[in-house]
Coordinates of C-alpha atoms in Angstrom, one line a residue:
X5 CA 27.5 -79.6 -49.7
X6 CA 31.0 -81.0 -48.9
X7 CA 31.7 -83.8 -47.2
X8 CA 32.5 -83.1 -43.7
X9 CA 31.0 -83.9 -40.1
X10 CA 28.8 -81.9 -37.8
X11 CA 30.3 -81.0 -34.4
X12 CA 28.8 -78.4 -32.3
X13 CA 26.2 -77.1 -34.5
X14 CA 29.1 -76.6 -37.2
X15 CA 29.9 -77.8 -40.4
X16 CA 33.6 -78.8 -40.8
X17 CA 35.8 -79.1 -43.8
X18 CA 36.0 -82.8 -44.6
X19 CA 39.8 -82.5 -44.2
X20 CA 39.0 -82.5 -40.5
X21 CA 36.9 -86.0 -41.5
X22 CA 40.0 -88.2 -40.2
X23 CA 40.0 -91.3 -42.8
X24 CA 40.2 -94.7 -41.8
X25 CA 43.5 -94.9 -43.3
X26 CA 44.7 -92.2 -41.6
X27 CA 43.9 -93.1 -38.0
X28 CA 45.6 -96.4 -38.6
X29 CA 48.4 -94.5 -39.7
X30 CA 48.2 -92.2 -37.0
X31 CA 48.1 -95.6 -34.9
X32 CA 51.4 -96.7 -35.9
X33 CA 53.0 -93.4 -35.6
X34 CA 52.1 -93.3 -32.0
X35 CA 53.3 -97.0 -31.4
X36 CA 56.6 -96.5 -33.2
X37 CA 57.0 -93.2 -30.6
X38 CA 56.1 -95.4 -27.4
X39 CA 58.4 -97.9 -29.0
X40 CA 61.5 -95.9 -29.5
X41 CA 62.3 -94.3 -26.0
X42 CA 61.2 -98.1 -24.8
X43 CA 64.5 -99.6 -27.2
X44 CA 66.5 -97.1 -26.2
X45 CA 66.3 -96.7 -22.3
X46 CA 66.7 -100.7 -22.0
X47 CA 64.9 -103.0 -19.7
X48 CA 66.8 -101.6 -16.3
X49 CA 65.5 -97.6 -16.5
X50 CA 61.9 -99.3 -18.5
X51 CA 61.5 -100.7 -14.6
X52 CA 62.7 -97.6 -12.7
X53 CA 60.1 -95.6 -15.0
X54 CA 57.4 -98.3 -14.3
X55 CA 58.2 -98.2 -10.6
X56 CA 58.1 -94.7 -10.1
X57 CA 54.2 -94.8 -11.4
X58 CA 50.9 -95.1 -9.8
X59 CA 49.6 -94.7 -6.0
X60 CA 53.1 -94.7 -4.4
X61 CA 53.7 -90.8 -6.5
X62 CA 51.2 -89.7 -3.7
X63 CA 53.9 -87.7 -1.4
X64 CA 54.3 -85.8 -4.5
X65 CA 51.2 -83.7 -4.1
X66 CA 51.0 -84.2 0.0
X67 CA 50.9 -81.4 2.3
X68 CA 52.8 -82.0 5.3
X69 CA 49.5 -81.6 7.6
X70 CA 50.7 -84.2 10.7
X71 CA 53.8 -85.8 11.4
X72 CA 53.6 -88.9 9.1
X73 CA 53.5 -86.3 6.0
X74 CA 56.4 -84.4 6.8
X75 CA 59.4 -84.7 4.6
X76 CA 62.8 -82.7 4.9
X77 CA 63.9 -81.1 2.2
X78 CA 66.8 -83.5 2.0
X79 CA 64.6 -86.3 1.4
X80 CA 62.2 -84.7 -0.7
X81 CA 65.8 -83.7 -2.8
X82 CA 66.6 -87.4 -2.6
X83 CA 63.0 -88.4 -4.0
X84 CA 63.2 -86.5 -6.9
X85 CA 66.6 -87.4 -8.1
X86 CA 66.0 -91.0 -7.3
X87 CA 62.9 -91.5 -9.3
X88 CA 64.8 -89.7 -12.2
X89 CA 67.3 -92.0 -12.4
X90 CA 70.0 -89.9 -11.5
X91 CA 73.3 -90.7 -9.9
X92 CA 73.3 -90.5 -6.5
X93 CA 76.6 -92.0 -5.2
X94 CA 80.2 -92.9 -6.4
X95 CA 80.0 -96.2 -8.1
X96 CA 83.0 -98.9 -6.4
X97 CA 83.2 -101.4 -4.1
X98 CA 80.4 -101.7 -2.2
X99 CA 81.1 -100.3 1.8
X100 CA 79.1 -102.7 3.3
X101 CA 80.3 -105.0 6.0
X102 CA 78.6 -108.1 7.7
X103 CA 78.3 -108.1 11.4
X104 CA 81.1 -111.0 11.1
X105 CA 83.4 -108.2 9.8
X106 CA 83.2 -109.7 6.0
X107 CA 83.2 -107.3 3.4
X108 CA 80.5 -107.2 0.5
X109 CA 82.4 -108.5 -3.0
X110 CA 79.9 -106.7 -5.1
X111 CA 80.6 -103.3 -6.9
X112 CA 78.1 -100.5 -5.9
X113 CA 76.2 -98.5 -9.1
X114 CA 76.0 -95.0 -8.9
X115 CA 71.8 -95.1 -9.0
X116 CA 71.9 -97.2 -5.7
X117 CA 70.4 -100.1 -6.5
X118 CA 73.1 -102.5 -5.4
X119 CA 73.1 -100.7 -2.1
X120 CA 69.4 -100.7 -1.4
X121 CA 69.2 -104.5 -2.2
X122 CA 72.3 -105.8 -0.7
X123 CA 71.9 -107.9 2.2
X124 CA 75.5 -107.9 3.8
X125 CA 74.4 -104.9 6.3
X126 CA 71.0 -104.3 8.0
X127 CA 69.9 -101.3 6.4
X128 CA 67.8 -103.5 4.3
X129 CA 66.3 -105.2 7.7
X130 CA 66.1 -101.4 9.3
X131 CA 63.8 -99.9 6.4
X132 CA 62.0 -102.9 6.4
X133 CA 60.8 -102.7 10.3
X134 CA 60.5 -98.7 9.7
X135 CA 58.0 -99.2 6.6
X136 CA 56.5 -101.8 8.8
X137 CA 56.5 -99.3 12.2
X138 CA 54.7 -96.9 10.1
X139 CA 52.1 -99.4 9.1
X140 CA 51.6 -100.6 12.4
X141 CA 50.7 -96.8 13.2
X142 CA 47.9 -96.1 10.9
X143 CA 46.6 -99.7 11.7
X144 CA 46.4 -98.8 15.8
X145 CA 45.2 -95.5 14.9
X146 CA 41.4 -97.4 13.8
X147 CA 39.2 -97.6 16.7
X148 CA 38.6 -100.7 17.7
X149 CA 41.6 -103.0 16.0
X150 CA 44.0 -104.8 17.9
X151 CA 47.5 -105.0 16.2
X152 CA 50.9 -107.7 17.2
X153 CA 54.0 -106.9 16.6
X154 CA 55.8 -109.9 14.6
X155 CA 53.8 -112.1 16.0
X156 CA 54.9 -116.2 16.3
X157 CA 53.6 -118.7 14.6
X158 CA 54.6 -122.1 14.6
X159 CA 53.3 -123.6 11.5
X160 CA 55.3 -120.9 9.5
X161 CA 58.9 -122.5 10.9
X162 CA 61.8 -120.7 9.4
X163 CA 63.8 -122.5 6.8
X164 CA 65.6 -124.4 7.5
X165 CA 65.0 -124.1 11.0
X166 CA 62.2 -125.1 13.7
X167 CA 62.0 -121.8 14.9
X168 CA 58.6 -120.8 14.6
X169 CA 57.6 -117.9 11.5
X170 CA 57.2 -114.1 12.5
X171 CA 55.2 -112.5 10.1
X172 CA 55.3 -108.8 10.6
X173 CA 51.8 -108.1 11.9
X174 CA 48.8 -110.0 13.2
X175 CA 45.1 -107.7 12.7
X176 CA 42.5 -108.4 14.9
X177 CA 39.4 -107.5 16.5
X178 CA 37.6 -107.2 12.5
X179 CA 34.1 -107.8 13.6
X180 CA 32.7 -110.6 11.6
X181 CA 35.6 -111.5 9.5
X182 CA 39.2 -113.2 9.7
X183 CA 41.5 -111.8 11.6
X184 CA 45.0 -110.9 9.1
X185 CA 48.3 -111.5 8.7
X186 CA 50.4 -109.2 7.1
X187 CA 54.1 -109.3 5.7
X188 CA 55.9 -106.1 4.3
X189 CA 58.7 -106.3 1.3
X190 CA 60.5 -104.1 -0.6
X191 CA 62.3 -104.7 -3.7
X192 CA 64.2 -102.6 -6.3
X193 CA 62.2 -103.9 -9.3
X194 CA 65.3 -102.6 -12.2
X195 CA 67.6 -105.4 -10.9
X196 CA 64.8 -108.0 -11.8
X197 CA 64.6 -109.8 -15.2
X198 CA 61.2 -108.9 -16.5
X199 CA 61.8 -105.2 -14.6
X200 CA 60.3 -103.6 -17.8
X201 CA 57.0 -104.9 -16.6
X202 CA 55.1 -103.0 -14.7
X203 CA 54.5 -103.8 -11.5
X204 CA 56.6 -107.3 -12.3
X205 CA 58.5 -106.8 -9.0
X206 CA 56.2 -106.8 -6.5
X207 CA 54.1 -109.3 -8.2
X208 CA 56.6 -111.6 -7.6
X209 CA 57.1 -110.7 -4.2
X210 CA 53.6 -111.2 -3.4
X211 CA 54.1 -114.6 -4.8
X212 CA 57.2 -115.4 -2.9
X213 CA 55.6 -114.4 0.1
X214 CA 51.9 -116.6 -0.2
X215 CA 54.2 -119.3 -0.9
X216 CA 56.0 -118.7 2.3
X217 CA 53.1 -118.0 4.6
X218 CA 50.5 -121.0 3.4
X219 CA 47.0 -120.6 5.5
X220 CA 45.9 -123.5 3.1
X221 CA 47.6 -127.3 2.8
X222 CA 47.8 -128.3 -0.4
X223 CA 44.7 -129.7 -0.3
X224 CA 42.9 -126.8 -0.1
X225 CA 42.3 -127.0 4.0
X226 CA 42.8 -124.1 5.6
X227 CA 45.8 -124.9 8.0
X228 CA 45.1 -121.6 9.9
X229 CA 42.0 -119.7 11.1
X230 CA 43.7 -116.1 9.9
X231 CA 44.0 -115.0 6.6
X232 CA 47.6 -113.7 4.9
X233 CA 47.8 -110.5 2.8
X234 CA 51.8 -109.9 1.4
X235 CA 52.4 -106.0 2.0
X236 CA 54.9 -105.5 -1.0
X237 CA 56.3 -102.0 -1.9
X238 CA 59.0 -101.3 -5.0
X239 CA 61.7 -98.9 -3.8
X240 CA 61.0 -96.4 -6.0
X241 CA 57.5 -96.0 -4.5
X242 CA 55.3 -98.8 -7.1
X243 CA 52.9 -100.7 -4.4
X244 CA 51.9 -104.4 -5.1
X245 CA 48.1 -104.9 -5.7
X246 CA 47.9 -106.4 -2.2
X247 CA 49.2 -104.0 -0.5
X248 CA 47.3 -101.7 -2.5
X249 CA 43.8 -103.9 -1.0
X250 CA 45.2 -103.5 2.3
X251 CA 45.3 -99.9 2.5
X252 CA 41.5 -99.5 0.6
X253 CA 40.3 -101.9 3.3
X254 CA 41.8 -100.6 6.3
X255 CA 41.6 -97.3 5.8
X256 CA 37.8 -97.4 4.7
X257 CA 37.3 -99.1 8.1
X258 CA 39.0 -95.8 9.8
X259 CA 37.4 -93.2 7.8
X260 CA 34.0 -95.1 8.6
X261 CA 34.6 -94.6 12.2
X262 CA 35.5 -91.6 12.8
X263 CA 33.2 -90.1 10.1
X264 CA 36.1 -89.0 7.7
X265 CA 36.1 -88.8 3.7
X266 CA 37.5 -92.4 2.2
X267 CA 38.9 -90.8 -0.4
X268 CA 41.4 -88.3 1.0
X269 CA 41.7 -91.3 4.4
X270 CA 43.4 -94.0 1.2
X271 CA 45.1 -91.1 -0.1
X272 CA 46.7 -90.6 3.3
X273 CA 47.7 -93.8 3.9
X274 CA 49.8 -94.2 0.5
X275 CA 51.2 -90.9 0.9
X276 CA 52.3 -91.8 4.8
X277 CA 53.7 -94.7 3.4
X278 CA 55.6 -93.7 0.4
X279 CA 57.0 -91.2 2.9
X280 CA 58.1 -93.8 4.8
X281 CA 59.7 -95.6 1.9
X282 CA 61.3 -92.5 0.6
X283 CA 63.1 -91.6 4.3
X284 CA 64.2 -95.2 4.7
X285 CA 65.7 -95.3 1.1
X286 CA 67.8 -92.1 1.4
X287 CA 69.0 -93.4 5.3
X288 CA 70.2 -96.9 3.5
X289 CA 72.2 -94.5 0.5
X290 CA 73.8 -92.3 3.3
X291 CA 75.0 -94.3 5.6
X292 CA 72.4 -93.2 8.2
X293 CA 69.7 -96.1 8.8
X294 CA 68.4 -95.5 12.1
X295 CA 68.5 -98.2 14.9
X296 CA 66.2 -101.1 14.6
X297 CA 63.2 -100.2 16.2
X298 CA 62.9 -103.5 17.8
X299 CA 59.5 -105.1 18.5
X300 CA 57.1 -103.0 19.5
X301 CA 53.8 -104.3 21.5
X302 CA 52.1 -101.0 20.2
X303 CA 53.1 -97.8 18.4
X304 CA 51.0 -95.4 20.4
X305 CA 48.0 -93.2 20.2
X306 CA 49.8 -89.8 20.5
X307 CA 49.6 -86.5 19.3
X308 CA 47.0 -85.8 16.5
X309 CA 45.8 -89.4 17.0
X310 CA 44.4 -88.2 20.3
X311 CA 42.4 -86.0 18.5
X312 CA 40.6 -88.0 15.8
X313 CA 40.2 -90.9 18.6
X314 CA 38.3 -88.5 20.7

């Protein structure tokens, strides 16, 4: 009999008997592949690929079934090309101007990364509080939980300043445990050195922000009763592992309440905000940032909320 291996009640030819020395060589084959594309994209589109990957791709297979999963064909348009890498404006000076009337020096790149990170306008500050707005929604929409708006606290002073910290949101009413606070950031990982590892940006967000918002001296005594969880999102959709707990714990506590699966009640909540993200990205590139939506004592149970709270 030749040498060969049994598979399904089958001999097969021992060709088919991969060698040891083959596998390996397969091995290196595949690594050389990987490798290639890896070299040749560069460390900037290694990022945008790594950004555009895991939970945040949600909105992708979403239907819009309520309001927060509704996307205009515009943006959808604008999602697509952006996580492709493709140019979406005229690369020049940037347009920007500071409320002081001074110009931004920098030059724009036609992928919009530039724009989406510069801090000479408040588009930046306007996606941030619309990301957070639609956080605050889905948090108020859980029976039960209490949510603040940018709340103050005084042992978080501003740099520099001893104006008291303002966190984006304060969670309470958690039966039995801490109540939280939580902080959102986004960040365009490609601009970063170390952007060609994954999920490198909003790692080190999430450590910018615990170092900013201490609940612990450095002692190790807590210095507050709440807890701290950093709420950071990549612009082209990646979400930071904290964030990522957020959601599973929050909306487990919803879909527990009102008898829903967990399952499809986390996948809701990435996809709402990755919608979020993806709306407030293509306002910044156009020119169109809504108004600041201010701050907020409560979003509002309206509309299909009414429903699932009854």
């Amino acid at each position: 009999m030749r040498r060969g291996a049994h598979r399904a009640g089958r001999l097969l030819p021992a060709r088919a008997a991969e060698r040891p020395e083959a596998r390996a060589a397969g091995a290196r084959e595949r690594s050389r592949t990987c490798r290639e594309p890896r070299a040749a994209a560069g460390p900037a589109q290694m990022g945008r690929i790594h950004s555009c990957a895991g939970v945040g791709a949600q909105w992708l297979c979403t239907g819009p079934s309520e309001p927060y999963l509704e996307i205009p064909d515009e943006d959808l348009v604008f999602g697509v090309l952006f996580r492709l890498g493709r140019s979406l404006m005229t690369p020049g000076p940037c347009s920007h101007v500071s409320r002081l009337g001074n110009p931004c020096p920098a030059q724009a790149d036609a992928l919009g990364y530039h724009t989406l990170h510069c801090a000479t306008e408040g588009g930046r500050i306007k996606r941030h509080d619309g990301v957070a707005s639609t956080v605050l929604g889905l948090l108020e929409s859980i029976p039960g939980i209490l949510v603040r708006w940018k709340p103050l606290e005084p042992l978080w002073s501003r740099p520099g300043s001893d104006e008291p910290g303002e966190p984006d949101l304060l969670v309470d009413g958690l039966r039995g445990q801490r109540s939280v606070y939580l902080d959102v950031m986004i960040t365009v990982a490609p601009i970063f050195d170390g952007a060609e590892r994954a999920g490198h940006a909003a790692k080190r967000g999430e450590g910018r922000k615990r170092s900013r918002y201490r609940v612990c001296d450095a002692a190790g005594r807590r210095r507050l009763p709440q807890d701290f969880a950093p709420f950071v999102l990549e612009a082209h959709g990646r979400f930071g592992a904290s964030a990522q707990a957020v959601i599973k714990r929050f909306a487990h506590l919803r879909a527990s309440a009102l008898g829903l699966s967990v399952s499809a009640e986390v996948q809701r909540w990435y996809a709402a905000i990755a919608i979020s993200l993806l709306r407030e990205n293509r306002r910044i590139l156009t020119g169109q940032s809504a108004s600041s939506r201010g701050r907020p004592t409560t979003s509002g149970r309206q509309g299909y909320l009414d429903l699932a709270m009854a």
